[in-house]
JSON list of C-alpha atoms and ligand atoms in Angstrom, two decimals:
[
{"chain": "A", "resi": 234, "resn": "MET", "atom": "CA", "xyz": [0.00, 0.00, 0.00]},
{"chain": "A", "resi": 235, "resn": "SER", "atom": "CA", "xyz": [1.29, 3.46, -0.80]},
{"chain": "A", "resi": 236, "resn": "ASP", "atom": "CA", "xyz": [2.58, 5.69, 1.95]},
{"chain": "A", "resi": 237, "resn": "THR", "atom": "CA", "xyz": [0.35, 8.63, 1.02]},
{"chain": "A", "resi": 238, "resn": "ILE", "atom": "CA", "xyz": [-2.49, 9.91, 3.17]},
{"chain": "A", "resi": 239, "resn": "PHE", "atom": "CA", "xyz": [-4.91, 7.98, 0.94]},
{"chain": "A", "resi": 240, "resn": "GLY", "atom": "CA", "xyz": [-2.94, 4.74, 1.44]},
{"chain": "A", "resi": 241, "resn": "LYS", "atom": "CA", "xyz": [-3.28, 5.29, 5.18]},
{"chain": "A", "resi": 242, "resn": "ILE", "atom": "CA", "xyz": [-7.02, 5.96, 4.85]},
{"chain": "A", "resi": 243, "resn": "ILE", "atom": "CA", "xyz": [-7.49, 2.78, 2.77]},
{"chain": "A", "resi": 244, "resn": "SER", "atom": "CA", "xyz": [-5.58, 0.70, 5.33]},
{"chain": "A", "resi": 245, "resn": "GLY", "atom": "CA", "xyz": [-7.61, 2.24, 8.17]},
{"chain": "A", "resi": 246, "resn": "GLU", "atom": "CA", "xyz": [-4.53, 3.77, 9.74]},
{"chain": "A", "resi": 247, "resn": "ILE", "atom": "CA", "xyz": [-6.16, 7.19, 9.71]},
{"chain": "A", "resi": 248, "resn": "PRO", "atom": "CA", "xyz": [-9.90, 7.93, 9.69]},
{"chain": "A", "resi": 249, "resn": "ALA", "atom": "CA", "xyz": [-11.95, 9.46, 6.91]},
{"chain": "A", "resi": 250, "resn": "ASP", "atom": "CA", "xyz": [-15.59, 10.15, 6.16]},
{"chain": "A", "resi": 251, "resn": "LYS", "atom": "CA", "xyz": [-16.06, 7.07, 3.98]},
{"chain": "A", "resi": 252, "resn": "ILE", "atom": "CA", "xyz": [-19.27, 6.95, 1.95]},
{"chain": "A", "resi": 253, "resn": "TYR", "atom": "CA", "xyz": [-18.58, 3.90, -0.24]},
{"chain": "A", "resi": 254, "resn": "GLU", "atom": "CA", "xyz": [-16.29, 0.89, -0.44]},
{"chain": "A", "resi": 255, "resn": "ASP", "atom": "CA", "xyz": [-15.94, -2.14, -2.67]},
{"chain": "A", "resi": 256, "resn": "GLU", "atom": "CA", "xyz": [-13.09, -4.53, -3.37]},
{"chain": "A", "resi": 257, "resn": "HIS", "atom": "CA", "xyz": [-11.39, -2.11, -5.77]},
{"chain": "A", "resi": 258, "resn": "CYS", "atom": "CA", "xyz": [-11.93, 1.39, -4.34]},
{"chain": "A", "resi": 259, "resn": "ILE", "atom": "CA", "xyz": [-13.24, 3.63, -1.61]},
{"chain": "A", "resi": 260, "resn": "ALA", "atom": "CA", "xyz": [-15.00, 7.00, -1.75]},
{"chain": "A", "resi": 261, "resn": "ILE", "atom": "CA", "xyz": [-14.62, 9.65, 0.93]},
{"chain": "A", "resi": 262, "resn": "ASN", "atom": "CA", "xyz": [-15.87, 13.17, 1.45]},
{"chain": "A", "resi": 263, "resn": "ASP", "atom": "CA", "xyz": [-13.08, 15.66, 0.73]},
{"chain": "A", "resi": 264, "resn": "VAL", "atom": "CA", "xyz": [-11.79, 17.23, 3.93]},
{"chain": "A", "resi": 265, "resn": "ASN", "atom": "CA", "xyz": [-11.71, 20.65, 2.23]},
{"chain": "A", "resi": 266, "resn": "PRO", "atom": "CA", "xyz": [-14.79, 20.66, -0.02]},
{"chain": "A", "resi": 267, "resn": "GLN", "atom": "CA", "xyz": [-14.88, 23.05, -2.97]},
{"chain": "A", "resi": 268, "resn": "ALA", "atom": "CA", "xyz": [-18.62, 22.55, -3.57]},
{"chain": "A", "resi": 269, "resn": "PRO", "atom": "CA", "xyz": [-21.64, 21.17, -1.67]},
{"chain": "A", "resi": 270, "resn": "VAL", "atom": "CA", "xyz": [-20.75, 17.72, -3.04]},
{"chain": "A", "resi": 271, "resn": "HIS", "atom": "CA", "xyz": [-17.02, 16.97, -3.16]},
{"chain": "A", "resi": 272, "resn": "VAL", "atom": "CA", "xyz": [-16.19, 13.30, -3.02]},
{"chain": "A", "resi": 273, "resn": "LEU", "atom": "CA", "xyz": [-12.93, 11.52, -3.81]},
{"chain": "A", "resi": 274, "resn": "VAL", "atom": "CA", "xyz": [-13.02, 8.08, -5.44]},
{"chain": "A", "resi": 275, "resn": "ILE", "atom": "CA", "xyz": [-9.74, 6.34, -4.68]},
{"chain": "A", "resi": 276, "resn": "PRO", "atom": "CA", "xyz": [-8.58, 2.99, -6.06]},
{"chain": "A", "resi": 277, "resn": "LYS", "atom": "CA", "xyz": [-7.11, 0.60, -3.51]},
{"chain": "A", "resi": 278, "resn": "ARG", "atom": "CA", "xyz": [-4.31, -0.10, -6.00]},
{"chain": "A", "resi": 279, "resn": "ALA", "atom": "CA", "xyz": [-1.83, 2.71, -5.43]},
{"chain": "A", "resi": 280, "resn": "ILE", "atom": "CA", "xyz": [-1.28, 4.17, -8.90]},
{"chain": "A", "resi": 281, "resn": "PRO", "atom": "CA", "xyz": [0.59, 7.44, -8.18]},
{"chain": "A", "resi": 282, "resn": "LYS", "atom": "CA", "xyz": [-1.03, 9.38, -11.02]},
{"chain": "A", "resi": 283, "resn": "LEU", "atom": "CA", "xyz": [-3.05, 8.83, -14.17]},
{"chain": "A", "resi": 284, "resn": "SER", "atom": "CA", "xyz": [0.00, 9.26, -16.40]},
{"chain": "A", "resi": 285, "resn": "GLU", "atom": "CA", "xyz": [1.53, 6.21, -14.73]},
{"chain": "A", "resi": 286, "resn": "ALA", "atom": "CA", "xyz": [-1.47, 3.97, -15.36]},
{"chain": "A", "resi": 287, "resn": "THR", "atom": "CA", "xyz": [-0.88, 1.03, -17.73]},
{"chain": "A", "resi": 288, "resn": "GLY", "atom": "CA", "xyz": [-2.94, -1.41, -19.72]},
{"chain": "A", "resi": 289, "resn": "ASP", "atom": "CA", "xyz": [-3.18, -3.53, -16.57]},
{"chain": "A", "resi": 290, "resn": "ASP", "atom": "CA", "xyz": [-5.26, -0.73, -15.04]},
{"chain": "A", "resi": 291, "resn": "GLN", "atom": "CA", "xyz": [-7.84, -0.61, -17.84]},
{"chain": "A", "resi": 292, "resn": "ALA", "atom": "CA", "xyz": [-10.60, -2.47, -16.02]},
{"chain": "A", "resi": 293, "resn": "LEU", "atom": "CA", "xyz": [-9.92, -0.59, -12.79]},
{"chain": "A", "resi": 294, "resn": "LEU", "atom": "CA", "xyz": [-10.14, 2.81, -14.50]},
{"chain": "A", "resi": 295, "resn": "GLY", "atom": "CA", "xyz": [-13.46, 1.85, -16.07]},
{"chain": "A", "resi": 296, "resn": "HIS", "atom": "CA", "xyz": [-14.71, 0.63, -12.71]},
{"chain": "A", "resi": 297, "resn": "LEU", "atom": "CA", "xyz": [-13.84, 3.94, -11.07]},
{"chain": "A", "resi": 298, "resn": "LEU", "atom": "CA", "xyz": [-15.94, 5.85, -13.60]},
{"chain": "A", "resi": 299, "resn": "LEU", "atom": "CA", "xyz": [-18.91, 3.56, -13.04]},
{"chain": "A", "resi": 300, "resn": "VAL", "atom": "CA", "xyz": [-18.56, 4.11, -9.29]},
{"chain": "A", "resi": 301, "resn": "VAL", "atom": "CA", "xyz": [-18.56, 7.86, -9.98]},
{"chain": "A", "resi": 302, "resn": "LYS", "atom": "CA", "xyz": [-21.80, 7.46, -11.92]},
{"chain": "A", "resi": 303, "resn": "LYS", "atom": "CA", "xyz": [-23.41, 5.45, -9.12]},
{"chain": "A", "resi": 304, "resn": "LEU", "atom": "CA", "xyz": [-22.33, 7.85, -6.39]},
{"chain": "A", "resi": 305, "resn": "ALA", "atom": "CA", "xyz": [-23.40, 10.93, -8.37]},
{"chain": "A", "resi": 306, "resn": "ALA", "atom": "CA", "xyz": [-26.89, 9.45, -8.51]},
{"chain": "A", "resi": 307, "resn": "GLN", "atom": "CA", "xyz": [-26.85, 8.56, -4.80]},
{"chain": "A", "resi": 308, "resn": "LEU", "atom": "CA", "xyz": [-25.65, 12.05, -3.93]},
{"chain": "A", "resi": 309, "resn": "GLY", "atom": "CA", "xyz": [-28.42, 13.66, -5.98]},
{"chain": "A", "resi": 310, "resn": "VAL", "atom": "CA", "xyz": [-26.18, 15.38, -8.53]},
{"chain": "A", "resi": 311, "resn": "ALA", "atom": "CA", "xyz": [-26.54, 13.02, -11.51]},
{"chain": "A", "resi": 312, "resn": "GLU", "atom": "CA", "xyz": [-27.87, 15.81, -13.70]},
{"chain": "A", "resi": 313, "resn": "GLY", "atom": "CA", "xyz": [-24.84, 18.04, -13.23]},
{"chain": "A", "resi": 314, "resn": "PHE", "atom": "CA", "xyz": [-21.43, 17.25, -11.84]},
{"chain": "A", "resi": 315, "resn": "ARG", "atom": "CA", "xyz": [-17.78, 17.30, -12.76]},
{"chain": "A", "resi": 316, "resn": "VAL", "atom": "CA", "xyz": [-15.18, 14.57, -12.58]},
{"chain": "A", "resi": 317, "resn": "ILE", "atom": "CA", "xyz": [-11.66, 15.90, -12.12]},
{"chain": "A", "resi": 318, "resn": "ILE", "atom": "CA", "xyz": [-8.34, 14.11, -12.09]},
{"chain": "A", "resi": 319, "resn": "ASN", "atom": "CA", "xyz": [-5.39, 16.35, -11.31]},
{"chain": "A", "resi": 320, "resn": "ASN", "atom": "CA", "xyz": [-2.22, 14.87, -12.78]},
{"chain": "A", "resi": 321, "resn": "GLY", "atom": "CA", "xyz": [1.21, 15.83, -11.50]},
{"chain": "A", "resi": 322, "resn": "LYS", "atom": "CA", "xyz": [2.35, 18.91, -9.63]},
{"chain": "A", "resi": 323, "resn": "GLY", "atom": "CA", "xyz": [1.77, 21.06, -12.70]},
{"chain": "A", "resi": 324, "resn": "GLY", "atom": "CA", "xyz": [-1.79, 19.75, -12.86]},
{"chain": "A", "resi": 325, "resn": "GLY", "atom": "CA", "xyz": [-2.51, 20.65, -9.25]},
{"chain": "A", "resi": 326, "resn": "GLN", "atom": "CA", "xyz": [-2.11, 17.15, -7.82]},
{"chain": "A", "resi": 327, "resn": "THR", "atom": "CA", "xyz": [-1.13, 17.19, -4.16]},
{"chain": "A", "resi": 328, "resn": "VAL", "atom": "CA", "xyz": [-1.69, 13.56, -3.12]},
{"chain": "A", "resi": 329, "resn": "PHE", "atom": "CA", "xyz": [0.22, 11.12, -5.30]},
{"chain": "A", "resi": 330, "resn": "HIS", "atom": "CA", "xyz": [-2.25, 8.25, -5.17]},
{"chain": "A", "resi": 331, "resn": "LEU", "atom": "CA", "xyz": [-4.67, 8.43, -8.10]},
{"chain": "A", "resi": 332, "resn": "HIS", "atom": "CA", "xyz": [-8.10, 9.79, -7.21]},
{"chain": "A", "resi": 333, "resn": "LEU", "atom": "CA", "xyz": [-11.15, 11.17, -8.99]},
{"chain": "A", "resi": 334, "resn": "HIS", "atom": "CA", "xyz": [-12.92, 14.22, -7.64]},
{"chain": "A", "resi": 335, "resn": "ILE", "atom": "CA", "xyz": [-16.72, 14.29, -7.97]},
{"chain": "A", "resi": 336, "resn": "ILE", "atom": "CA", "xyz": [-17.78, 17.90, -7.70]},
{"chain": "A", "resi": 337, "resn": "GLY", "atom": "CA", "xyz": [-21.40, 18.97, -7.76]},
{"chain": "A", "resi": 338, "resn": "GLY", "atom": "CA", "xyz": [-24.23, 20.73, -6.08]},
{"chain": "A", "resi": 339, "resn": "PHE", "atom": "CA", "xyz": [-23.26, 24.18, -7.31]},
{"chain": "A", "resi": 340, "resn": "LYS", "atom": "CA", "xyz": [-25.26, 26.30, -9.74]},
{"chain": "A", "resi": 341, "resn": "MET", "atom": "CA", "xyz": [-23.74, 26.12, -13.18]},
{"chain": "A", "resi": 342, "resn": "GLY", "atom": "CA", "xyz": [-21.33, 29.00, -13.70]},
{"chain": "A", "resi": 343, "resn": "GLU", "atom": "CA", "xyz": [-20.87, 29.50, -9.97]},
{"chain": "A", "resi": 344, "resn": "GLY", "atom": "CA", "xyz": [-18.61, 27.84, -7.47]},
{"chain": "A", "resi": 345, "resn": "MET", "atom": "CA", "xyz": [-16.15, 26.85, -10.16]},
{"chain": "A", "resi": 346, "resn": "VAL", "atom": "CA", "xyz": [-13.04, 25.07, -9.03]},
{"chain": "B", "resi": 28, "resn": "LIG", "atom": "P1", "xyz": [-5.41, 16.68, -5.49]},
{"chain": "B", "resi": 28, "resn": "LIG", "atom": "O1", "xyz": [-5.02, 18.12, -5.33]},
{"chain": "B", "resi": 28, "resn": "LIG", "atom": "O2", "xyz": [-4.26, 15.75, -5.22]},
{"chain": "B", "resi": 28, "resn": "LIG", "atom": "O3", "xyz": [-6.12, 16.37, -6.77]},
{"chain": "B", "resi": 28, "resn": "LIG", "atom": "O4", "xyz": [-6.52, 16.43, -4.40]},
{"chain": "B", "resi": 28, "resn": "LIG", "atom": "C1", "xyz": [-6.24, 16.04, -3.10]},
{"chain": "B", "resi": 28, "resn": "LIG", "atom": "C2", "xyz": [-7.51, 16.25, -2.32]},
{"chain": "B", "resi": 28, "resn": "LIG", "atom": "O5", "xyz": [-7.43, 15.48, -1.15]},
{"chain": "B", "resi": 28, "resn": "LIG", "atom": "C3", "xyz": [-7.76, 17.69, -1.91]},
{"chain": "B", "resi": 28, "resn": "LIG", "atom": "O6", "xyz": [-9.03, 18.12, -2.40]},
{"chain": "B", "resi": 28, "resn": "LIG", "atom": "C4", "xyz": [-7.72, 17.64, -0.39]},
{"chain": "B", "resi": 28, "resn": "LIG", "atom": "O7", "xyz": [-8.65, 18.51, 0.20]},
{"chain": "B", "resi": 28, "resn": "LIG", "atom": "C5", "xyz": [-8.03, 16.20, -0.11]},
{"chain": "B", "resi": 28, "resn": "LIG", "atom": "N1", "xyz": [-7.43, 15.68, 1.11]},
{"chain": "B", "resi": 28, "resn": "LIG", "atom": "C6", "xyz": [-6.12, 15.82, 1.49]},
{"chain": "B", "resi": 28, "resn": "LIG", "atom": "N2", "xyz": [-5.94, 15.18, 2.66]},
{"chain": "B", "resi": 28, "resn": "LIG", "atom": "C7", "xyz": [-7.13, 14.63, 3.01]},
{"chain": "B", "resi": 28, "resn": "LIG", "atom": "C8", "xyz": [-7.54, 13.85, 4.13]},
{"chain": "B", "resi": 28, "resn": "LIG", "atom": "O8", "xyz": [-6.77, 13.53, 5.05]},
{"chain": "B", "resi": 28, "resn": "LIG", "atom": "N3", "xyz": [-8.84, 13.45, 4.16]},
{"chain": "B", "resi": 28, "resn": "LIG", "atom": "C9", "xyz": [-9.72, 13.78, 3.15]},
{"chain": "B", "resi": 28, "resn": "LIG", "atom": "N4", "xyz": [-10.98, 13.33, 3.29]},
{"chain": "B", "resi": 28, "resn": "LIG", "atom": "N5", "xyz": [-9.35, 14.52, 2.09]},
{"chain": "B", "resi": 28, "resn": "LIG", "atom": "C10", "xyz": [-8.07, 14.94, 2.02]}
]
């Protein structure tokens, strides 16, 4: 397991507001939300960033998007949300364990992140 904060959350070493878990990923509420809904979907496999994903990760990456879809519906934002993956320092990534942000609940054109 990676030594990032997300690796520690996945292993249970540090707590988080977990809203979903399956054998491949977890989803937690972001500790510093940028919108009324701000959830992070985090694979248990510790891929540092999207640009390091390989063909072996194909099924996992598809799974993560389907979890995003399911959670967006559960969170009541299915009609309007964003999925963001920050890649690398230049892309604004701060935790080097791949994760997808689900951002929603804002009025379109407001609360942009
Ligand atoms: P990045 O900038 O890497 O794409 O996003 C990292 C995100 O993780 C940020 O939105 C930040 O607020 C969130 N984050 C960092 N540490 C923690 C934590 O310990 N718990 C939770 N729930 N979110 C965290």
